[in-house]
Short mmCIF file of C-alpha atoms in Angstrom, two decimals:
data_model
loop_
_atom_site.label_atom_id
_atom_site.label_comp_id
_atom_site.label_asym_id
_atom_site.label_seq_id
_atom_site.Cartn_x
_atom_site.Cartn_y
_atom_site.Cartn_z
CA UNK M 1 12.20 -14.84 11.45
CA UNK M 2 15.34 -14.57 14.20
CA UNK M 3 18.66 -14.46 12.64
CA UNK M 4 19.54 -17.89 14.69
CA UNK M 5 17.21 -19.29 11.98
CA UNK M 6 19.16 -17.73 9.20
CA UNK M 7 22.43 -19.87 7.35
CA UNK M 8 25.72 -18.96 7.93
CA UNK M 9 26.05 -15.28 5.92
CA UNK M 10 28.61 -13.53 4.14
CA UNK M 11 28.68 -9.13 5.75
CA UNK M 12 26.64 -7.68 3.83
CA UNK M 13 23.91 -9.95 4.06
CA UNK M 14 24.49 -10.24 7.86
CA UNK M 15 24.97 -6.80 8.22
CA UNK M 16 21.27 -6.13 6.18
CA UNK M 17 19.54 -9.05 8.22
CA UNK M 18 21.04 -7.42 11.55
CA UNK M 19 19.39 -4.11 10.47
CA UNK M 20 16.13 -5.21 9.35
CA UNK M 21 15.63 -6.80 12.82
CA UNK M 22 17.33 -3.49 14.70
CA UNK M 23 14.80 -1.41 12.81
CA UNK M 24 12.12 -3.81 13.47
CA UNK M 25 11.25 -4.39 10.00
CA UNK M 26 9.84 -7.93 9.31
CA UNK M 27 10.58 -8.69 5.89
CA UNK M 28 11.19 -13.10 5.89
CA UNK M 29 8.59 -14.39 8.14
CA UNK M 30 6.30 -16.40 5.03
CA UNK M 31 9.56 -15.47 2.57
CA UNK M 32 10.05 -19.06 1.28
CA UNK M 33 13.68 -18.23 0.43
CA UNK M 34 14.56 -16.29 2.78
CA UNK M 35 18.05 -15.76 1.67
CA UNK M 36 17.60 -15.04 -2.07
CA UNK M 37 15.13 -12.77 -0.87
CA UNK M 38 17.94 -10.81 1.62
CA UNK M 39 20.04 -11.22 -1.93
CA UNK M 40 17.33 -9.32 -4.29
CA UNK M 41 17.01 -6.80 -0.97
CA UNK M 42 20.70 -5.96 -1.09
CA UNK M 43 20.75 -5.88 -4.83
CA UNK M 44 17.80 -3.52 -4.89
CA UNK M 45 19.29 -1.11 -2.17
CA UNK M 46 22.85 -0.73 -3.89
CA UNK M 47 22.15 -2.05 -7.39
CA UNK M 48 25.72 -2.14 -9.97
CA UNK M 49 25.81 1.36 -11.94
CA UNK M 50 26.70 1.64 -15.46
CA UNK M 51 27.95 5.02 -16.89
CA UNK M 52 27.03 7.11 -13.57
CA UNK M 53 23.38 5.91 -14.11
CA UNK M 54 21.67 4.39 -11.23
CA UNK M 55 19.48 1.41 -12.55
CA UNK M 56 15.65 0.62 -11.97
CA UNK M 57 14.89 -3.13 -11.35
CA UNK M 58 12.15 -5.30 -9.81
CA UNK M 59 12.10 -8.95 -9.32
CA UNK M 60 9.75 -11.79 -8.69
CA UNK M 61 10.56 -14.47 -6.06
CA UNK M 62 7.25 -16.62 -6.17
CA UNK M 63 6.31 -19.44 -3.71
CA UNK M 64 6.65 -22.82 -3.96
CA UNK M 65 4.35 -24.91 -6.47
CA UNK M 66 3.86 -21.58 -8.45
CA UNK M 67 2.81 -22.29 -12.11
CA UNK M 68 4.96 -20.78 -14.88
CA UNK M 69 2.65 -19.19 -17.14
CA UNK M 70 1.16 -16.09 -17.41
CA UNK M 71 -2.57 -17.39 -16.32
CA UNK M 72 -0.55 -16.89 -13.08
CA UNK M 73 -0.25 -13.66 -12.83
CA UNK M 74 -3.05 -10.91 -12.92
CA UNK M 75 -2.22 -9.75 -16.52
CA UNK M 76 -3.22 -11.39 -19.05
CA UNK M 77 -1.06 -9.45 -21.26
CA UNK M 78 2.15 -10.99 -19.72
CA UNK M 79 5.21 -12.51 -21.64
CA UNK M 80 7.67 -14.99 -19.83
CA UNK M 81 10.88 -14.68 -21.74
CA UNK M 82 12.71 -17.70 -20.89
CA UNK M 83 16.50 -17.11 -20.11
CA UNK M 84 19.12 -20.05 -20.42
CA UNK M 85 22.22 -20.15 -19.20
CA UNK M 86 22.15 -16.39 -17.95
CA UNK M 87 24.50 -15.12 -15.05
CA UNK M 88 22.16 -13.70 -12.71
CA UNK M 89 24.19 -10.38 -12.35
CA UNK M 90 23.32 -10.14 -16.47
CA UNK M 91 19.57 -11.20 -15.88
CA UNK M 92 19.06 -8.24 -14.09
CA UNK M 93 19.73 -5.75 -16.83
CA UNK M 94 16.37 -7.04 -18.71
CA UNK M 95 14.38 -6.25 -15.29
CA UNK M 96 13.43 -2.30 -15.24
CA UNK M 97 10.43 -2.81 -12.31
CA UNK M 98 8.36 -1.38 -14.02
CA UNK M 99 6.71 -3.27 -16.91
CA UNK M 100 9.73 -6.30 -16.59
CA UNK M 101 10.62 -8.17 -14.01
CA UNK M 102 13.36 -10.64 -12.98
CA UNK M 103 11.61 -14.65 -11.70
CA UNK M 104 13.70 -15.76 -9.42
CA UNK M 105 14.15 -19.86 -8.81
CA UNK M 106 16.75 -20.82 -6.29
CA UNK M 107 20.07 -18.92 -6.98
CA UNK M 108 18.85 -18.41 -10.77
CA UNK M 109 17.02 -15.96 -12.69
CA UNK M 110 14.98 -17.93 -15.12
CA UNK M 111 12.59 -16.16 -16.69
CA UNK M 112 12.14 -12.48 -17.61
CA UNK M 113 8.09 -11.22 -17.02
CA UNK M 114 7.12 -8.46 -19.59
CA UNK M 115 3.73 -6.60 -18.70
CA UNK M 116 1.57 -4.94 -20.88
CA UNK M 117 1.25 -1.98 -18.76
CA UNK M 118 3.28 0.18 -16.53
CA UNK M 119 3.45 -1.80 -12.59
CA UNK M 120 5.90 0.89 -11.47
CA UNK M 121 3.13 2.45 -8.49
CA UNK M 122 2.82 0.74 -5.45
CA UNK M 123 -0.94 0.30 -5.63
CA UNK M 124 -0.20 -2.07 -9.06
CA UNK M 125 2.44 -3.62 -7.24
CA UNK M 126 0.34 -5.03 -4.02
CA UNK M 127 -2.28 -6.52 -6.82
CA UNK M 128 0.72 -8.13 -8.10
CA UNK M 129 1.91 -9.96 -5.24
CA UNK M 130 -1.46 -10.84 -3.73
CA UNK M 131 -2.03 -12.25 -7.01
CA UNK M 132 0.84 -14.86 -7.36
CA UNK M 133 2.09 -15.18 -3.22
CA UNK M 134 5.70 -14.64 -2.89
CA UNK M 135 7.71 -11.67 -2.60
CA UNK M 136 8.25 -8.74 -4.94
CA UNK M 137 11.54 -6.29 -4.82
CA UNK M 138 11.29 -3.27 -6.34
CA UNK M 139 13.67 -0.29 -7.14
CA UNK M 140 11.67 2.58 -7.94
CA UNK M 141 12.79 5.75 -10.39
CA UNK M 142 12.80 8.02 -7.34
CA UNK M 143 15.03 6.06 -5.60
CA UNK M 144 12.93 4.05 -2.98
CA UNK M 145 13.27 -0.13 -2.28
CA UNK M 146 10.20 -1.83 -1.62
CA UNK M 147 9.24 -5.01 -0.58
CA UNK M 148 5.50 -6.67 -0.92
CA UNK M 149 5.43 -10.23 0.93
CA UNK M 150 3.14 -11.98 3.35
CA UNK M 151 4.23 -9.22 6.12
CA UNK M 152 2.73 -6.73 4.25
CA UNK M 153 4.88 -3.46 2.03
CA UNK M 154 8.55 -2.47 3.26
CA UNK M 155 9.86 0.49 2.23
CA UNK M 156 13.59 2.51 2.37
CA UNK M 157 13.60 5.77 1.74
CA UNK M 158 16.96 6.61 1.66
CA UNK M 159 16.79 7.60 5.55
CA UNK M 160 14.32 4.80 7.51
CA UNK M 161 12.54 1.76 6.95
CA UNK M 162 8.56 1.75 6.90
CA UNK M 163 6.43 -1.15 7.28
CA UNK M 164 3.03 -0.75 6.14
CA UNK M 165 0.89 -4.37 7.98
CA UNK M 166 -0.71 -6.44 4.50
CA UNK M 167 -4.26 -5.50 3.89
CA UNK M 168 -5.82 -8.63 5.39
CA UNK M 169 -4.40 -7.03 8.91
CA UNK M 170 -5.99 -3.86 8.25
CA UNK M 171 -9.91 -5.50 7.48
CA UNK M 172 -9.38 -7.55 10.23
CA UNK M 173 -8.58 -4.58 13.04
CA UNK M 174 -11.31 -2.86 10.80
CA UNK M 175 -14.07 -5.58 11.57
CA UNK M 176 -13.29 -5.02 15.12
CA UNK M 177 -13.49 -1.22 15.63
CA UNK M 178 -16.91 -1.18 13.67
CA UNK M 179 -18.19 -4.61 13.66
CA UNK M 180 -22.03 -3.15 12.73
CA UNK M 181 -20.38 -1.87 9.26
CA UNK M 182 -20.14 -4.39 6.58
CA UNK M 183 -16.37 -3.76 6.41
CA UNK M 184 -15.21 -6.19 4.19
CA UNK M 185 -16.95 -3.40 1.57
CA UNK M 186 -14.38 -1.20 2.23
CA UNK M 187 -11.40 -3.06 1.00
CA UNK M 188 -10.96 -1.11 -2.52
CA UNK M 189 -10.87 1.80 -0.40
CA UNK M 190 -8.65 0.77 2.47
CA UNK M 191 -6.37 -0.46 -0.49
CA UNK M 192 -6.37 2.95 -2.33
CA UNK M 193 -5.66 5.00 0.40
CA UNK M 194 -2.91 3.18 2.10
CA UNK M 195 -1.16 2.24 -1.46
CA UNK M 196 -2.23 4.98 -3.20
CA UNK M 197 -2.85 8.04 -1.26
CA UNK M 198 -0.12 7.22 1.49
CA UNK M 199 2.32 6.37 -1.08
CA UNK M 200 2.58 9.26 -3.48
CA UNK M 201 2.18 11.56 0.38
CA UNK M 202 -1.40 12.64 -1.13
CA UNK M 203 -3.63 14.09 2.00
CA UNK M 204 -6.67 13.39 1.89
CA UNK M 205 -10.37 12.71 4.14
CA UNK M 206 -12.23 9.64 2.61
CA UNK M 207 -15.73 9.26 3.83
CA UNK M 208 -17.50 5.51 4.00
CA UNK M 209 -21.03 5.37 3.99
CA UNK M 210 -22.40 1.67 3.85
CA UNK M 211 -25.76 2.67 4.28
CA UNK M 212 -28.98 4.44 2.65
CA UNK M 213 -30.01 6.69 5.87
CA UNK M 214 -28.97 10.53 4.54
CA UNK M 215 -26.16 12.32 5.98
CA UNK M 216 -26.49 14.08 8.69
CA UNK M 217 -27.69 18.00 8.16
CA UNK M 218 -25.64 20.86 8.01
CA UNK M 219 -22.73 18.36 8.25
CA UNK M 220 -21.32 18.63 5.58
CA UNK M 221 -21.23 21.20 1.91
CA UNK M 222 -20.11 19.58 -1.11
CA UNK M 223 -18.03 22.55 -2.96
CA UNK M 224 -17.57 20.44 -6.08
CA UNK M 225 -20.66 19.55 -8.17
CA UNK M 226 -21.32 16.74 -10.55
CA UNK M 227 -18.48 14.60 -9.48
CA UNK M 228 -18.46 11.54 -11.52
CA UNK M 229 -19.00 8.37 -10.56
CA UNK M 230 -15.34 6.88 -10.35
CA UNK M 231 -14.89 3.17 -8.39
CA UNK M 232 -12.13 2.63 -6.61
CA UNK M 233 -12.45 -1.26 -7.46
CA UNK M 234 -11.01 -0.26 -11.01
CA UNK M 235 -7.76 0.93 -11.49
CA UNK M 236 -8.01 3.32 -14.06
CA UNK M 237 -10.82 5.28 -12.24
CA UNK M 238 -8.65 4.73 -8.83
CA UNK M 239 -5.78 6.46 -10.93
CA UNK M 240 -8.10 9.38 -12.38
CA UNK M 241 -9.22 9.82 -8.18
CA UNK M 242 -5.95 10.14 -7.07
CA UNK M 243 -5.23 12.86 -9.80
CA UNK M 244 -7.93 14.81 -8.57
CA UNK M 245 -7.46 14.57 -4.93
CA UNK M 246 -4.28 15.90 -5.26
CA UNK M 247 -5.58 18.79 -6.64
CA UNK M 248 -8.36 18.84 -4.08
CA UNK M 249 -9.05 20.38 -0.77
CA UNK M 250 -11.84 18.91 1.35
CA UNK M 251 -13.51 15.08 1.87
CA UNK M 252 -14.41 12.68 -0.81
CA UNK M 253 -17.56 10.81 -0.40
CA UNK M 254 -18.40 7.47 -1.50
CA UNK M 255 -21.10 4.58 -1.38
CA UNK M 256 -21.55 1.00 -0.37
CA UNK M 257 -19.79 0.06 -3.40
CA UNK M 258 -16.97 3.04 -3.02
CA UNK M 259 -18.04 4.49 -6.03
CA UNK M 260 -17.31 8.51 -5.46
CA UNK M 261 -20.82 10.48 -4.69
CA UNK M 262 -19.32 13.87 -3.85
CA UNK M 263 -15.88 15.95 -3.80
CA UNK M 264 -14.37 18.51 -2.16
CA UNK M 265 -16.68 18.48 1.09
CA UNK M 266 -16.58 20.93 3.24
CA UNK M 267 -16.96 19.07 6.65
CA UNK M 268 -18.76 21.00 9.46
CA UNK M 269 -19.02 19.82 12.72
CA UNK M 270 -22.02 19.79 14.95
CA UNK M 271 -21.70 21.80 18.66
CA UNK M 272 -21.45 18.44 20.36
CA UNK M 273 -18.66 17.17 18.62
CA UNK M 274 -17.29 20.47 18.95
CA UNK M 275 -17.33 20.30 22.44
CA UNK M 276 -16.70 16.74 23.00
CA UNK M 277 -14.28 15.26 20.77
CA UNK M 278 -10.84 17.07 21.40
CA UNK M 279 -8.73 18.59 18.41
CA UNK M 280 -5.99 16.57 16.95
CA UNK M 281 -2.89 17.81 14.96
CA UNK M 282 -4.06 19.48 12.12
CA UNK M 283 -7.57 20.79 10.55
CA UNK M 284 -7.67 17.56 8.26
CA UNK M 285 -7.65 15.11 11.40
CA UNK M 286 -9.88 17.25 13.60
CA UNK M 287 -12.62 18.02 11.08
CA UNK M 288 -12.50 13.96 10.44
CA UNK M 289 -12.57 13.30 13.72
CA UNK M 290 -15.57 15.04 14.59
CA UNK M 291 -17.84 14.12 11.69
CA UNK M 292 -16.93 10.69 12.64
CA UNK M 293 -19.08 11.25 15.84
CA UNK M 294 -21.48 13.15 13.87
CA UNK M 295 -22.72 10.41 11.38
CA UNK M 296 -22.53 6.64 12.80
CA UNK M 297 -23.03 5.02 9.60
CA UNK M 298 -20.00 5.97 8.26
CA UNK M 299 -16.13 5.44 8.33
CA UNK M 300 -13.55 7.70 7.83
CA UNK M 301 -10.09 7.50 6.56
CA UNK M 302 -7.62 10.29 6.64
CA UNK M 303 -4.20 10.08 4.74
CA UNK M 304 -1.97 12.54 5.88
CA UNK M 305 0.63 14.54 3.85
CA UNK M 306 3.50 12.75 5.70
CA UNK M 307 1.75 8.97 4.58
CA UNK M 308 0.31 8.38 7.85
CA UNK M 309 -3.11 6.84 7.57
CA UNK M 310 -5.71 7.19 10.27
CA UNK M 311 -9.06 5.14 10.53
CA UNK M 312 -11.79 6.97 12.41
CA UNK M 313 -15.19 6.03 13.82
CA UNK M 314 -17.72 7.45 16.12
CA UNK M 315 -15.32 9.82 17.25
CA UNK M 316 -12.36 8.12 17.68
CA UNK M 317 -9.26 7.83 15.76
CA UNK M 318 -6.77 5.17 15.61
CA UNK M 319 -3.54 5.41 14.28
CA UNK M 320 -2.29 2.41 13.39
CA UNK M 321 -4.05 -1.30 13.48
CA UNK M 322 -0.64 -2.41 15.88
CA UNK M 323 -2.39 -3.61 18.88
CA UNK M 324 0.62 -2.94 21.09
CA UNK M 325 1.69 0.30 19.65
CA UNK M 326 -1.87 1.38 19.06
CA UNK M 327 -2.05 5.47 20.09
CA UNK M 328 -6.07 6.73 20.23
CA UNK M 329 -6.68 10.09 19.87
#
């Protein structure tokens, strides 16, 4: 959205809109309010203090038509506290962002959401907002804004702006690079590493294999045994993964179905992809790189420790599903 399209502001909200496009950081195109949603931004960034503390907070700004009732949303757990009569300033003290959360209507907070479970990680957080449309804003514990909306996660760090593209954009460039994988498989995985992995700065090599041909031998030497069986499609296995990777050095394997079928792999490349497929930065992206042209069937995905996440097949890698800012290793 240009700023022409914007109403008349008051400077801080011009001054935050003027950024966001400097920076290059979509955050209203699909936004159906797109000034309360600049409002909860601003809020979020340089929220009121109280007694030196710093508050937490996460709101809820869903689309048009939305139904109010917790069928809506993808707990079933959830309690919608209505408030009446509430300054909006006030509201905000009930809204932690990270089991409640503000609804936002207009220029009014109306509602309070209580979850049964903790929504604070950035992987819960994308489930939320694909669930129910609309835009979430969250202040995180550690200090860090997001925003999940139809343009995909926005983050501020305290020094930049990030802009991870939504998922949809991701399967889609996917489908493209490897359109003889059945891609659409790999969405629980795409989804873990890129809100997961690259969120919490977890590195890690995550190996795809849609297929029941054998890997190729002497590629690879799994140094863990008897991994179990843990699904990325559920979040409490996801959650157990991400524990372990951390803790991890080498690749993680999994099936069509992204359930994990080895750990800690030792990848070894063969003497053509030695000699053929150049080195990128680091042992991580290079060993990747190169078992990528070693076994066809499979995808890889490589989350760096600096949240970069790089797709890789047959050899090449590609750094980011941009089209025009798309760098090929």
């Amino acid at each position: 959205m240009d700023d022409d399209e914007l109403p008349v502001l008051p400077g801080r909200l011009r001054r935050l809109a003027e950024e966001l496009r400097e920076e290059g950081v979509d955050v209203l195109t699909g936004a159906h309010d797109p000034v309360a949603t600049l409002v909860e931004l601003a809020y979020a960034l340089r929220p009121q203090r109280f007694e030196g503390r710093t508050p937490t907070y996460g709101v809820i700004l869903p689309p048009p038509g939305w139904a109010l009732d917790a069928a809506g949303l993808i707990e079933s757990g959830v309690a919608l506290i209505a408030l009446s009569d509430v300054d909006v300033q006030f509201a905000r003290r009930f809204a932690d962002g990270v089991t409640t959360f503000a609804l936002r209507d207009d220029d009014q907070i109306t509602h309070i959401a209580c979850f049964d479970r903790n929504l604070a990680d950035e992987y819960d957080l994308v489930g939320l907002q694909t669930s129910i449309g609309g835009i979430v804003v969250q202040r995180h514990a550690n200090g860090q804004v997001r925003l999940f909306g139809p343009t995909g996660v926005v983050r501020w760090d305290g020094v930049a702006w990030h802009r991870d593209p939504p998922l949809a954009a991701w399967m889609h460039r996917l489908a493209e690079l490897a359109p003889d994988l059945p891609t659409e498989g790999l969405r629980p995985l795409l989804r873990f590493a890129v809100h997961e992995l690259a969120a919490r700065r977890i590195g890690a090599i995550l190996i795809w294999r849609p297929t029941d041909l054998s890997v190729p031998k002497h590629r690879h030497e799994p140094l863990v045994h008897n991994a179990p069986p843990l699904r990325l499609d559920r979040a409490g296995e996801a959650a157990a993964l991400a524990q372990a990777l951390s803790q991890t050095d080498g690749a993680a394997l999994f099936d069509r179905d992204t359930a994990l079928v080895g750990l800690g792999i030792r990848l070894a490349p063969s003497q053509d992809a030695a000699r053929t497929v150049s080195a990128m930065r680091g042992m991580r992206h290079t060993s990747a790189r190169r078992y990528s042209h070693d076994d066809p069937d499979a995808l890889v995905v490589v989350v760096s420790e600096s949240g970069t996440v790089t797709l890789m097949y047959c050899g090449q890698a590609y750094t980011t599903i941009e089209r025009g800012d798309e760098r090929i290793g």
